[in-house]
Tab-separated table of C-alpha atoms and ligand atoms in Angstrom:
chain	number	residue	atom	x	y	z
A	1	PRO	CA	0.000	0.000	0.000
A	2	ARG	CA	1.112	3.556	-0.805
A	3	PRO	CA	1.613	5.895	2.178
A	4	GLU	CA	-0.888	8.754	1.882
A	5	GLY	CA	-1.359	11.690	4.177
A	6	GLY	CA	0.027	15.089	5.156
A	7	GLY	CA	2.884	15.633	2.739
A	8	ALA	CA	1.562	13.314	0.060
A	9	HIS	CA	0.146	16.048	-2.117
A	10	ARG	CA	3.345	18.039	-2.151
A	11	ARG	CA	5.359	14.899	-2.690
A	12	ARG	CA	3.201	13.979	-5.669
A	13	GLU	CA	3.667	17.444	-7.161
A	14	ALA	CA	7.422	17.138	-6.920
A	15	PHE	CA	7.061	13.656	-8.344
A	16	LEU	CA	5.028	14.874	-11.300
A	17	ALA	CA	7.350	17.750	-12.028
A	18	LYS	CA	10.137	15.583	-13.438
A	19	THR	CA	10.995	16.022	-17.082
A	20	VAL	CA	12.800	13.863	-19.613
A	21	CYS	CA	14.221	14.827	-22.992
A	22	ILE	CA	14.861	11.886	-25.302
A	23	LYS	CA	16.847	12.562	-28.457
A	24	SER	CA	16.688	9.901	-31.123
A	25	TYR	CA	19.409	9.264	-33.682
A	26	GLY	CA	19.582	6.858	-36.613
A	27	CYS	CA	16.875	4.446	-37.671
A	28	GLN	CA	13.107	4.256	-37.169
A	29	MET	CA	13.505	1.533	-34.575
A	30	ASN	CA	15.252	4.096	-32.394
A	31	VAL	CA	12.234	6.391	-32.843
A	32	TYR	CA	10.023	3.525	-31.662
A	33	ASP	CA	12.352	2.695	-28.754
A	34	SER	CA	12.455	6.354	-27.694
A	35	ALA	CA	8.657	6.405	-27.507
A	36	ARG	CA	8.695	3.226	-25.428
A	37	MET	CA	11.324	4.722	-23.085
A	38	ALA	CA	8.943	7.635	-22.522
A	39	ASP	CA	6.168	5.085	-21.813
A	40	VAL	CA	8.272	3.231	-19.267
A	41	LEU	CA	9.287	6.465	-17.509
A	42	ALA	CA	5.797	7.998	-17.423
A	43	PRO	CA	4.645	5.978	-14.370
A	44	GLU	CA	7.784	7.284	-12.613
A	45	GLY	CA	6.441	10.810	-13.068
A	46	TYR	CA	8.509	11.818	-16.076
A	47	ARG	CA	6.890	14.093	-18.634
A	48	SER	CA	8.563	14.455	-22.043
A	49	VAL	CA	10.015	17.798	-23.070
A	50	ALA	CA	11.647	18.788	-26.344
A	51	SER	CA	14.668	20.674	-25.094
A	52	PRO	CA	17.500	19.367	-22.864
A	53	GLU	CA	17.623	22.792	-21.126
A	54	ASP	CA	14.309	21.948	-19.443
A	55	ALA	CA	15.113	18.338	-18.572
A	56	ASP	CA	15.925	16.551	-15.326
A	57	LEU	CA	16.901	13.539	-17.380
A	58	VAL	CA	18.410	13.573	-20.863
A	59	ILE	CA	18.602	10.359	-22.865
A	60	LEU	CA	20.499	10.112	-26.130
A	61	ASN	CA	19.183	7.134	-28.068
A	62	THR	CA	22.134	6.477	-30.289
A	63	CYS	CA	23.135	4.921	-33.596
A	64	HIS	CA	26.372	3.035	-34.276
A	65	ILE	CA	25.844	2.090	-37.913
A	66	ARG	CA	28.498	4.428	-39.332
A	67	GLU	CA	31.456	6.150	-37.738
A	68	LYS	CA	30.018	9.664	-38.129
A	69	ALA	CA	26.820	8.720	-36.330
A	70	ALA	CA	28.785	7.528	-33.289
A	71	ASP	CA	31.149	10.540	-33.269
A	72	LYS	CA	28.167	12.874	-33.105
A	73	ILE	CA	27.240	11.408	-29.728
A	74	TYR	CA	30.511	12.342	-28.040
A	75	SER	CA	30.277	15.947	-29.239
A	76	GLU	CA	26.667	16.099	-28.036
A	77	LEU	CA	27.761	14.696	-24.654
A	78	GLY	CA	30.377	17.473	-24.448
A	79	ARG	CA	27.656	20.106	-24.905
A	80	LEU	CA	25.357	18.409	-22.403
A	81	ARG	CA	28.101	18.252	-19.769
A	82	VAL	CA	28.273	22.081	-19.802
A	83	LEU	CA	24.499	22.235	-19.422
A	84	LYS	CA	24.571	19.694	-16.613
A	85	GLU	CA	27.219	21.674	-14.704
A	86	ALA	CA	25.321	24.936	-15.160
A	87	ARG	CA	22.144	23.328	-13.811
A	88	ALA	CA	23.996	21.735	-10.901
A	89	ALA	CA	25.326	25.184	-9.967
A	90	ARG	CA	21.692	26.309	-9.714
A	91	GLY	CA	20.897	23.334	-7.476
A	92	ARG	CA	18.986	21.428	-10.168
A	93	PRO	CA	20.663	18.113	-10.876
A	94	MET	CA	20.436	16.610	-14.352
A	95	LEU	CA	20.883	12.950	-15.143
A	96	LEU	CA	22.578	12.055	-18.394
A	97	ALA	CA	21.946	8.708	-20.086
A	98	VAL	CA	23.060	7.098	-23.312
A	99	ALA	CA	20.890	4.364	-24.804
A	100	GLY	CA	20.834	2.550	-28.133
A	101	CYS	CA	23.549	0.975	-30.211
A	102	VAL	CA	26.536	3.127	-29.190
A	103	ALA	CA	25.719	2.273	-25.575
A	104	GLN	CA	25.592	-1.415	-26.464
A	105	ALA	CA	28.830	-1.357	-28.469
A	106	GLU	CA	30.924	0.733	-26.094
A	107	GLY	CA	29.407	-0.019	-22.673
A	108	ALA	CA	31.545	1.053	-19.716
A	109	GLU	CA	34.110	2.585	-22.081
A	110	MET	CA	31.630	5.442	-22.541
A	111	LEU	CA	31.861	6.350	-18.834
A	112	ARG	CA	35.611	6.704	-19.226
A	113	ARG	CA	35.352	8.952	-22.283
A	114	ALA	CA	32.403	10.952	-20.934
A	115	PRO	CA	32.584	11.030	-17.117
A	116	ALA	CA	29.483	13.229	-16.862
A	117	LEU	CA	27.408	10.247	-17.970
A	118	ASP	CA	25.186	8.655	-15.315
A	119	ILE	CA	23.632	5.755	-17.218
A	120	VAL	CA	24.595	3.570	-20.179
A	121	VAL	CA	21.718	1.323	-21.242
A	122	GLY	CA	21.511	-1.024	-24.230
A	123	PRO	CA	18.637	-1.510	-26.692
A	124	GLN	CA	17.533	-4.777	-25.067
A	125	SER	CA	17.472	-3.572	-21.457
A	126	TYR	CA	15.830	-0.124	-21.504
A	127	HIS	CA	12.731	-1.495	-19.782
A	128	ARG	CA	14.923	-1.340	-16.680
A	129	LEU	CA	15.353	2.442	-16.983
A	130	PRO	CA	13.122	3.241	-13.977
A	131	ASP	CA	15.393	1.240	-11.682
A	132	LEU	CA	18.556	2.665	-13.243
A	133	VAL	CA	17.243	6.218	-12.935
A	134	ARG	CA	16.205	5.689	-9.305
A	135	ARG	CA	19.632	4.308	-8.424
A	136	ALA	CA	21.464	7.031	-10.328
A	137	SER	CA	19.510	9.854	-8.683
A	138	ARG	CA	20.272	8.494	-5.221
A	139	GLY	CA	23.992	8.841	-5.225
A	140	ALA	CA	27.096	10.332	-6.740
A	141	GLY	CA	28.568	6.905	-7.333
A	142	PRO	CA	30.086	5.818	-10.620
A	143	GLY	CA	27.857	5.670	-13.687
A	144	LEU	CA	25.625	2.631	-14.170
A	145	VAL	CA	25.902	0.272	-17.115
A	146	ASP	CA	23.231	-2.175	-18.268
A	147	THR	CA	23.970	-3.673	-21.665
A	148	GLU	CA	22.664	-7.158	-20.996
A	149	PHE	CA	20.473	-9.167	-23.281
A	150	PRO	CA	17.979	-10.289	-20.627
A	151	VAL	CA	16.330	-13.681	-21.042
A	152	ASP	CA	12.921	-12.090	-20.510
A	153	PRO	CA	12.413	-9.945	-23.593
A	154	LYS	CA	11.876	-6.281	-22.817
A	155	PHE	CA	8.540	-6.343	-24.642
A	156	ASP	CA	7.055	-8.488	-21.860
A	157	SER	CA	7.612	-5.746	-19.299
A	158	LEU	CA	6.951	-2.556	-21.257
A	159	PRO	CA	3.683	-0.742	-20.549
A	160	ALA	CA	1.272	-0.184	-23.450
A	161	PRO	CA	2.117	2.821	-25.647
A	162	SER	CA	0.663	5.976	-24.127
A	163	ALA	CA	1.434	8.681	-26.666
A	164	PRO	CA	-1.754	10.445	-27.702
A	165	GLY	CA	-2.297	8.767	-31.044
A	166	SER	CA	-0.040	9.798	-33.834
A	167	VAL	CA	-1.798	9.121	-37.147
A	168	SER	CA	1.196	7.225	-38.426
A	169	ALA	CA	2.924	4.982	-35.884
A	170	PHE	CA	5.774	2.491	-35.702
A	171	LEU	CA	5.465	-0.977	-34.214
A	172	THR	CA	8.485	-3.225	-33.699
A	173	ILE	CA	7.647	-6.832	-34.562
A	174	GLN	CA	11.111	-8.296	-34.904
A	175	GLU	CA	14.493	-7.269	-33.666
A	176	GLY	CA	18.104	-8.264	-34.096
A	177	CYS	CA	19.823	-9.968	-36.965
A	178	ASP	CA	21.541	-13.295	-37.611
A	179	LYS	CA	22.794	-12.430	-41.083
A	180	PHE	CA	26.223	-11.022	-40.213
A	181	CYS	CA	26.843	-8.977	-43.325
A	182	ALA	CA	30.581	-8.319	-43.292
A	183	PHE	CA	30.218	-4.533	-42.911
A	184	CYS	CA	27.480	-4.365	-40.299
A	185	VAL	CA	27.480	-3.856	-36.508
A	186	VAL	CA	23.782	-4.578	-36.034
A	187	PRO	CA	24.111	-8.302	-35.160
A	188	TYR	CA	26.462	-7.226	-32.349
A	189	THR	CA	24.482	-4.248	-31.041
A	190	ARG	CA	20.892	-5.467	-31.438
A	191	GLY	CA	21.665	-9.117	-30.815
A	192	ALA	CA	20.170	-12.292	-32.215
A	193	GLU	CA	17.012	-12.329	-34.299
A	194	PHE	CA	13.897	-12.297	-32.130
A	195	SER	CA	10.237	-12.194	-33.198
A	196	ARG	CA	7.486	-10.934	-30.915
A	197	PRO	CA	4.478	-13.248	-30.537
A	198	ALA	CA	1.723	-12.372	-33.021
A	199	ALA	CA	-0.889	-11.910	-30.272
A	200	GLN	CA	1.271	-9.287	-28.569
A	201	ILE	CA	1.699	-7.400	-31.858
A	202	LEU	CA	-2.012	-7.534	-32.664
A	203	ALA	CA	-2.856	-6.233	-29.185
A	204	GLU	CA	-0.398	-3.345	-29.558
A	205	ALA	CA	-1.777	-2.533	-33.014
A	206	ARG	CA	-5.382	-2.479	-31.724
A	207	HIS	CA	-4.293	-0.273	-28.861
A	208	LEU	CA	-2.608	2.175	-31.279
A	209	VAL	CA	-5.706	2.274	-33.487
A	210	ALA	CA	-7.851	2.991	-30.434
A	211	LEU	CA	-5.535	5.955	-29.721
A	212	GLY	CA	-6.134	7.325	-33.219
A	213	THR	CA	-3.484	5.675	-35.367
A	214	ARG	CA	-4.472	5.065	-39.015
A	215	GLU	CA	-1.202	3.780	-40.423
A	216	ILE	CA	1.234	1.323	-38.866
A	217	THR	CA	4.760	0.697	-40.082
A	218	LEU	CA	6.015	-2.664	-38.865
A	219	LEU	CA	9.655	-2.433	-37.866
A	220	GLY	CA	12.535	-4.857	-37.666
A	221	GLN	CA	16.145	-5.161	-38.801
A	222	ASN	CA	14.843	-8.017	-40.934
A	223	VAL	CA	11.063	-7.779	-40.708
A	224	ASN	CA	10.654	-10.435	-43.336
A	225	ALA	CA	12.565	-12.924	-41.207
A	226	TYR	CA	9.571	-12.621	-38.863
A	227	HIS	CA	8.516	-15.959	-37.369
A	228	GLY	CA	6.512	-15.161	-34.259
A	229	ALA	CA	4.398	-17.543	-32.215
A	230	ALA	CA	0.887	-17.889	-33.669
A	231	PRO	CA	-1.910	-16.516	-31.430
A	232	ASP	CA	-3.452	-19.943	-30.841
A	233	GLY	CA	-0.051	-21.374	-29.907
A	234	ALA	CA	-0.082	-23.599	-32.982
A	235	GLY	CA	3.204	-23.028	-34.749
A	236	GLU	CA	4.549	-19.766	-36.103
A	237	TRP	CA	3.352	-16.996	-38.365
A	238	ARG	CA	5.446	-15.467	-41.113
A	239	LEU	CA	5.188	-11.818	-42.133
A	240	GLY	CA	2.494	-12.322	-44.797
A	241	ARG	CA	0.174	-14.039	-42.313
A	242	LEU	CA	0.750	-11.324	-39.714
A	243	ILE	CA	-0.052	-8.553	-42.199
A	244	ARG	CA	-3.245	-10.369	-43.139
A	245	ALA	CA	-4.365	-10.411	-39.489
A	246	LEU	CA	-3.445	-6.750	-39.000
A	247	ALA	CA	-5.423	-5.802	-42.112
A	248	ALA	CA	-8.558	-7.139	-40.392
A	249	ILE	CA	-8.358	-4.423	-37.706
A	250	ASP	CA	-11.178	-1.918	-38.234
A	251	GLY	CA	-9.972	1.652	-38.417
A	252	LEU	CA	-6.466	0.736	-39.498
A	253	ALA	CA	-6.152	2.133	-43.011
A	254	ARG	CA	-2.596	1.506	-44.093
A	255	ILE	CA	0.159	-0.997	-43.356
A	256	ARG	CA	3.837	-0.726	-44.239
A	257	TYR	CA	6.930	-2.592	-43.112
A	258	THR	CA	10.681	-2.044	-43.113
A	259	THR	CA	13.448	-3.314	-43.490
A	260	SER	CA	13.433	-6.476	-45.568
A	261	HIS	CA	16.331	-8.698	-46.585
A	262	PRO	CA	16.261	-10.131	-50.131
A	263	SER	CA	17.149	-13.654	-49.029
A	264	ASP	CA	14.135	-13.788	-46.667
A	265	VAL	CA	11.531	-12.739	-49.247
A	266	ASP	CA	9.003	-15.582	-49.556
A	267	ALA	CA	5.923	-16.294	-51.661
A	268	GLN	CA	3.642	-15.285	-48.772
A	269	GLN	CA	5.217	-11.837	-48.605
A	270	ILE	CA	4.852	-11.318	-52.345
A	271	ALA	CA	1.259	-12.590	-52.311
A	272	ALA	CA	0.437	-10.118	-49.532
A	273	HIS	CA	1.271	-7.285	-51.926
A	274	ALA	CA	-1.082	-8.735	-54.500
A	275	GLU	CA	-3.994	-9.430	-52.164
A	276	ILE	CA	-4.081	-7.013	-49.233
A	277	ASP	CA	-5.414	-3.576	-50.126
A	278	LYS	CA	-4.274	-1.995	-46.870
A	279	LEU	CA	-0.680	-3.026	-47.572
A	280	MET	CA	0.872	-0.063	-49.353
A	281	PRO	CA	2.581	-0.524	-52.732
A	282	PHE	CA	6.016	0.400	-51.501
A	283	LEU	CA	8.946	-1.749	-50.456
A	284	HIS	CA	12.320	-0.838	-48.997
A	285	LEU	CA	14.519	-3.731	-50.062
A	286	PRO	CA	18.225	-2.997	-49.553
A	287	VAL	CA	20.567	-4.577	-52.094
A	288	GLN	CA	23.806	-2.759	-51.077
A	289	SER	CA	25.626	-3.566	-54.346
A	290	GLY	CA	24.947	-4.718	-57.899
A	291	SER	CA	28.151	-6.751	-58.153
A	292	ASP	CA	28.134	-10.469	-57.355
A	293	ARG	CA	31.768	-10.276	-56.292
A	294	VAL	CA	31.000	-7.525	-53.763
A	295	LEU	CA	27.755	-9.177	-52.618
A	296	ALA	CA	29.799	-12.287	-51.814
A	297	ALA	CA	32.450	-10.231	-49.990
A	298	MET	CA	29.622	-8.599	-48.047
A	299	ASN	CA	28.258	-12.040	-47.097
A	300	ARG	CA	24.822	-10.973	-48.356
A	301	ARG	CA	23.718	-14.545	-49.167
A	302	HIS	CA	22.103	-13.581	-52.477
A	303	ALA	CA	23.217	-12.748	-55.995
A	304	ARG	CA	22.347	-9.829	-58.226
A	305	SER	CA	20.053	-12.113	-60.244
A	306	ASP	CA	18.126	-13.115	-57.092
A	307	TYR	CA	17.374	-9.474	-56.414
A	308	LEU	CA	16.195	-8.850	-59.951
A	309	ARG	CA	14.025	-11.966	-59.812
A	310	ILE	CA	12.351	-10.768	-56.593
A	311	VAL	CA	11.731	-7.321	-58.077
A	312	ALA	CA	10.117	-8.903	-61.136
A	313	ALA	CA	7.888	-11.113	-58.949
A	314	LEU	CA	6.828	-8.129	-56.830
A	315	ARG	CA	5.972	-6.137	-59.927
A	316	THR	CA	3.911	-8.994	-61.285
A	317	ALA	CA	2.047	-9.198	-57.969
A	318	ARG	CA	1.561	-5.452	-57.608
A	319	PRO	CA	2.339	-3.590	-60.854
A	320	ASP	CA	2.438	-0.140	-59.242
A	321	ILE	CA	4.805	-1.122	-56.423
A	322	ALA	CA	7.509	1.498	-55.793
A	323	LEU	CA	10.932	0.317	-54.714
A	324	SER	CA	13.531	1.763	-52.405
A	325	SER	CA	16.950	0.466	-51.439
A	326	ASP	CA	20.192	0.998	-49.510
A	327	PHE	CA	23.592	1.052	-51.189
A	328	ILE	CA	27.118	1.018	-49.859
A	329	VAL	CA	29.880	2.326	-52.117
A	330	GLY	CA	33.560	1.563	-51.563
A	331	HIS	CA	33.134	-1.685	-49.643
A	332	PRO	CA	36.607	-3.283	-49.264
A	333	GLY	CA	37.638	-4.757	-52.595
A	334	GLU	CA	35.098	-2.814	-54.683
A	335	THR	CA	36.586	-1.944	-58.097
A	336	GLU	CA	35.341	0.559	-60.668
A	337	ALA	CA	33.823	-2.369	-62.593
A	338	ASP	CA	31.951	-3.507	-59.462
A	339	PHE	CA	30.672	-0.003	-58.967
A	340	GLN	CA	29.545	0.124	-62.604
A	341	ALA	CA	27.540	-3.042	-61.922
A	342	THR	CA	25.770	-1.163	-59.111
A	343	LEU	CA	24.919	1.770	-61.393
A	344	ASP	CA	23.717	-0.734	-63.934
A	345	LEU	CA	21.422	-2.448	-61.419
A	346	VAL	CA	19.958	0.906	-60.394
A	347	ARG	CA	19.202	1.671	-64.059
A	348	GLU	CA	17.659	-1.754	-64.533
A	349	VAL	CA	15.379	-1.620	-61.469
A	350	GLY	CA	14.397	2.042	-61.383
A	351	PHE	CA	13.954	3.184	-57.771
A	352	ALA	CA	11.425	5.632	-56.373
A	353	GLN	CA	14.003	6.588	-53.753
A	354	ALA	CA	17.153	5.129	-52.211
A	355	TYR	CA	19.754	5.742	-49.544
A	356	SER	CA	23.454	5.466	-50.307
A	357	PHE	CA	26.452	5.557	-48.030
A	358	LYS	CA	30.224	5.484	-48.174
A	359	TYR	CA	31.505	2.308	-46.572
A	360	SER	CA	32.485	3.080	-42.985
A	361	PRO	CA	34.707	0.522	-41.192
A	362	ARG	CA	33.091	-0.593	-37.938
A	363	PRO	CA	35.310	-2.013	-35.183
A	364	GLY	CA	34.863	-5.753	-34.724
A	365	THR	CA	33.258	-6.444	-38.115
A	366	PRO	CA	35.040	-8.660	-40.683
A	367	ALA	CA	35.102	-6.033	-43.456
A	368	ALA	CA	36.931	-3.555	-41.229
A	369	ALA	CA	39.873	-5.977	-41.044
A	370	GLU	CA	40.146	-6.376	-44.839
A	371	GLU	CA	43.320	-5.039	-46.416
A	372	ASP	CA	41.930	-3.772	-49.703
A	373	GLN	CA	40.134	-0.721	-48.303
A	374	VAL	CA	38.980	1.767	-50.934
A	375	PRO	CA	40.554	5.254	-50.657
A	376	GLU	CA	38.253	7.930	-49.210
A	377	GLN	CA	38.523	10.057	-52.352
A	378	GLU	CA	37.343	7.148	-54.479
A	379	LYS	CA	34.399	6.508	-52.173
A	380	SER	CA	33.321	10.143	-52.311
A	381	GLU	CA	33.458	10.170	-56.102
A	382	ARG	CA	31.417	6.984	-56.433
A	383	LEU	CA	28.888	8.211	-53.899
A	384	ALA	CA	28.359	11.442	-55.844
A	385	ARG	CA	27.832	9.535	-59.091
A	386	LEU	CA	25.404	7.071	-57.533
A	387	GLN	CA	23.463	9.797	-55.762
A	388	ALA	CA	23.094	11.778	-58.985
A	389	LEU	CA	21.577	8.726	-60.662
A	390	ILE	CA	19.261	7.986	-57.722
A	391	GLU	CA	18.130	11.611	-57.566
A	392	SER	CA	17.268	11.630	-61.251
A	393	GLN	CA	15.208	8.467	-60.768
A	394	GLN	CA	13.439	9.937	-57.755
A	395	ARG	CA	12.638	13.108	-59.705
A	396	ALA	CA	11.299	11.072	-62.627
A	397	PHE	CA	9.206	8.957	-60.249
A	398	ASN	CA	7.759	12.029	-58.554
A	399	GLU	CA	7.041	13.682	-61.887
A	400	GLY	CA	4.970	10.620	-62.755
A	401	THR	CA	2.379	11.773	-60.207
A	402	ALA	CA	2.162	15.367	-61.459
A	403	GLY	CA	-1.390	16.266	-62.493
A	404	ARG	CA	-2.809	13.051	-61.049
A	405	THR	CA	-5.203	12.786	-58.121
A	406	VAL	CA	-3.864	10.333	-55.529
A	407	PRO	CA	-5.074	9.156	-52.111
A	408	VAL	CA	-3.015	10.902	-49.426
A	409	LEU	CA	-3.124	10.026	-45.736
A	410	LEU	CA	-2.886	13.435	-44.077
A	411	ASP	CA	-0.951	12.511	-40.970
A	412	ARG	CA	0.578	15.682	-39.540
A	413	PRO	CA	0.477	19.481	-39.600
A	414	GLY	CA	2.853	20.860	-42.232
A	415	ARG	CA	6.116	22.461	-41.242
A	416	ARG	CA	4.704	25.834	-42.225
A	417	GLN	CA	1.595	27.513	-40.859
A	418	GLY	CA	-1.470	26.912	-43.042
A	419	GLN	CA	-0.257	23.537	-44.271
A	420	ILE	CA	-1.067	19.916	-43.673
A	421	ALA	CA	1.259	17.094	-44.707
A	422	GLY	CA	0.812	13.476	-45.641
A	423	ARG	CA	2.017	10.625	-47.822
A	424	THR	CA	0.922	8.980	-51.024
A	425	PRO	CA	0.667	5.169	-51.095
A	426	TRP	CA	4.192	5.264	-52.592
A	427	MET	CA	5.716	7.079	-49.585
A	428	GLN	CA	6.017	10.462	-51.289
A	429	ALA	CA	5.626	13.387	-48.896
A	430	VAL	CA	2.834	15.772	-49.919
A	431	HIS	CA	2.045	19.269	-48.658
A	432	VAL	CA	-1.454	20.664	-48.921
A	433	PRO	CA	-2.599	24.189	-47.977
A	434	VAL	CA	-5.381	24.591	-45.407
A	435	ALA	CA	-7.274	27.765	-44.596
A	436	ASP	CA	-7.167	27.482	-40.811
A	437	ASP	CA	-6.822	25.148	-37.825
A	438	ARG	CA	-10.415	23.999	-38.201
A	439	GLU	CA	-9.798	22.807	-41.722
A	440	LEU	CA	-6.567	21.185	-40.574
A	441	ALA	CA	-8.411	19.282	-37.835
A	442	ARG	CA	-11.049	18.178	-40.330
A	443	HIS	CA	-8.461	16.526	-42.583
A	444	LEU	CA	-5.963	15.219	-40.023
A	445	GLY	CA	-6.012	11.423	-39.947
A	446	ARG	CA	-8.061	11.181	-43.156
A	447	ILE	CA	-7.200	9.791	-46.550
A	448	ARG	CA	-8.133	12.485	-49.091
A	449	PRO	CA	-7.853	12.552	-52.862
A	450	VAL	CA	-5.136	15.103	-53.543
A	451	GLU	CA	-4.450	16.620	-56.926
A	452	ILE	CA	-0.672	16.918	-57.381
A	453	LEU	CA	0.145	20.400	-58.648
A	454	ALA	CA	3.899	20.712	-58.153
A	455	VAL	CA	6.842	18.348	-57.891
A	456	ARG	CA	9.797	19.390	-55.747
A	457	ALA	CA	13.125	17.598	-55.238
A	458	THR	CA	11.929	15.267	-52.478
A	459	SER	CA	8.272	16.145	-52.009
A	460	LEU	CA	5.026	16.997	-53.771
A	461	ALA	CA	2.574	19.847	-53.370
A	462	GLY	CA	-1.120	19.590	-54.112
A	463	ARG	CA	-4.641	20.496	-53.172
A	464	ILE	CA	-7.505	18.452	-51.887
A	465	ALA	CA	-9.691	17.571	-54.867
A	466	PRO	CA	-12.621	20.055	-54.811
A	467	ALA	CA	-15.386	17.435	-54.500
A	468	ALA	CA	-13.736	15.878	-51.437
A	469	ASN	CA	-13.180	19.253	-49.830
A	470	ALA	CA	-16.869	20.038	-50.000
A	471	ALA	CA	-17.742	16.719	-48.348
B	501	LIG	N1	29.142	1.545	-43.687
B	501	LIG	C1	28.280	2.202	-44.488
B	501	LIG	N2	26.973	1.930	-44.526
B	501	LIG	C2	26.514	0.935	-43.733
B	501	LIG	N3	25.279	0.443	-43.561
B	501	LIG	C3	25.347	-0.544	-42.642
B	501	LIG	N4	26.609	-0.683	-42.206
B	501	LIG	C4	27.359	0.219	-42.881
B	501	LIG	C5	28.732	0.552	-42.874
B	501	LIG	N5	29.613	-0.098	-42.095
B	501	LIG	C6	24.123	0.877	-44.329
B	501	LIG	C7	23.521	-0.275	-45.135
B	501	LIG	C8	22.266	-0.600	-44.383
B	501	LIG	C9	21.900	0.774	-43.839
B	501	LIG	C10	20.935	0.766	-42.715
B	501	LIG	O1	23.125	1.330	-43.449
B	501	LIG	O2	23.232	0.193	-46.436
B	501	LIG	O3	21.264	-1.147	-45.184
B	502	LIG	FE1	23.193	-5.501	-40.928
B	502	LIG	FE2	23.041	-7.292	-42.916
B	502	LIG	FE3	21.629	-7.679	-40.655
B	502	LIG	FE4	20.911	-5.707	-42.344
B	502	LIG	S1	20.910	-7.926	-42.770
B	502	LIG	S2	21.100	-5.552	-40.092
B	502	LIG	S3	22.893	-5.031	-43.119
B	502	LIG	S4	23.869	-7.663	-40.840
């Protein structure tokens, strides 16, 4: 039983006054994890704030995928240390925590490099944040480190999402990776592949929809390796089956998923694109390189021809499907001819959008130890050439929607006043003018037919088709 009485009210006020600022770096799973960290801290009395200046607890949810991403964290910690000292001088302590993949990869080493840090917590143990925060606020002892992979998955002890319904929400269904691509730290930082039970995912999805969510993006390092326990306990579900069950939820309008691995694409996944209307015609399917030699060096477990075969099958199933990918240029051993093969694959597939990166050696990964590293200059040149090609494809893809009327899920206020923003089925961002807040509220969370009037570099502008606006 909770002690109540004389000072309880004041105590509760102090308790409620705590603030947390969570800054998310890197991938969408970090965005999801950051939201869940806020959920787990809410019962402790922590309210989320946007700026670290106003925070009693600052959490950096970090990314370790490339060197630059990790370096950013140490410079941010330098700035936060100054803030922490200034607050301490005013008698207002601030706790500083690092979560995510840098925390997992560097562990206690982070406390040595950044002594102002109070907590280092990995991506599989952040459900223990309340305990860590309580212990850290008690004493001036050394910083706390929790980078375990607990046997009880964190999902079993996280409270239900509490954020007041964002129209478009993320939902992690699978985490970790057993693929061990030669360049990648993820199998070390996120751990072994793990699928959440289907019943747990369906419950979370229903909960999100009840809070106002209309679109769910299923997240995982390899979502299409999903093999969660079936709700009735009889065997396992693959991704296609899970999407089918999610599509049956009333009120849920759109389903997406990311990221997929080519060697885990199965017939069920492809059939889902043909048969499930709520599943959007867009797929992020990283290929990394168009050269078989480099794909083998990367340990990708598929050939260039496999990728092209999957793309053809997807396009047969869903002719208007738009494709996106990730590319790495300058992987150890990559020659100009290998790079040409990548450009050639891009031309052959035709992408609606794609991300490309210079290879960045990550400590502890096999590729980092290779001798035939590609010079930085070479990497930069190849990246520029690839990005020019990708940009021209993206522009051409976007221009294909000019003048058409397309269904747009209006999911957020625009960045500018008098604007609402949303996405087409093919993931293109669209901005639409609105007269006032009332009109904005009327459209938010709705799918409206939008006439595309202008095509910009990475987004579209349009207006709600007149007939729909009158409705
Ligand atoms: N260097 C550069 N890019 C990388 N990625 C993963 N590891 C590295 C690395 N060491 C890219 C891959 C992956 C995306 C999330 O990040 O393209 O698909
Ligand atoms: Fe990294 Fe490869 Fe796993 Fe993707 S599939 S997370 S690139 S190891």
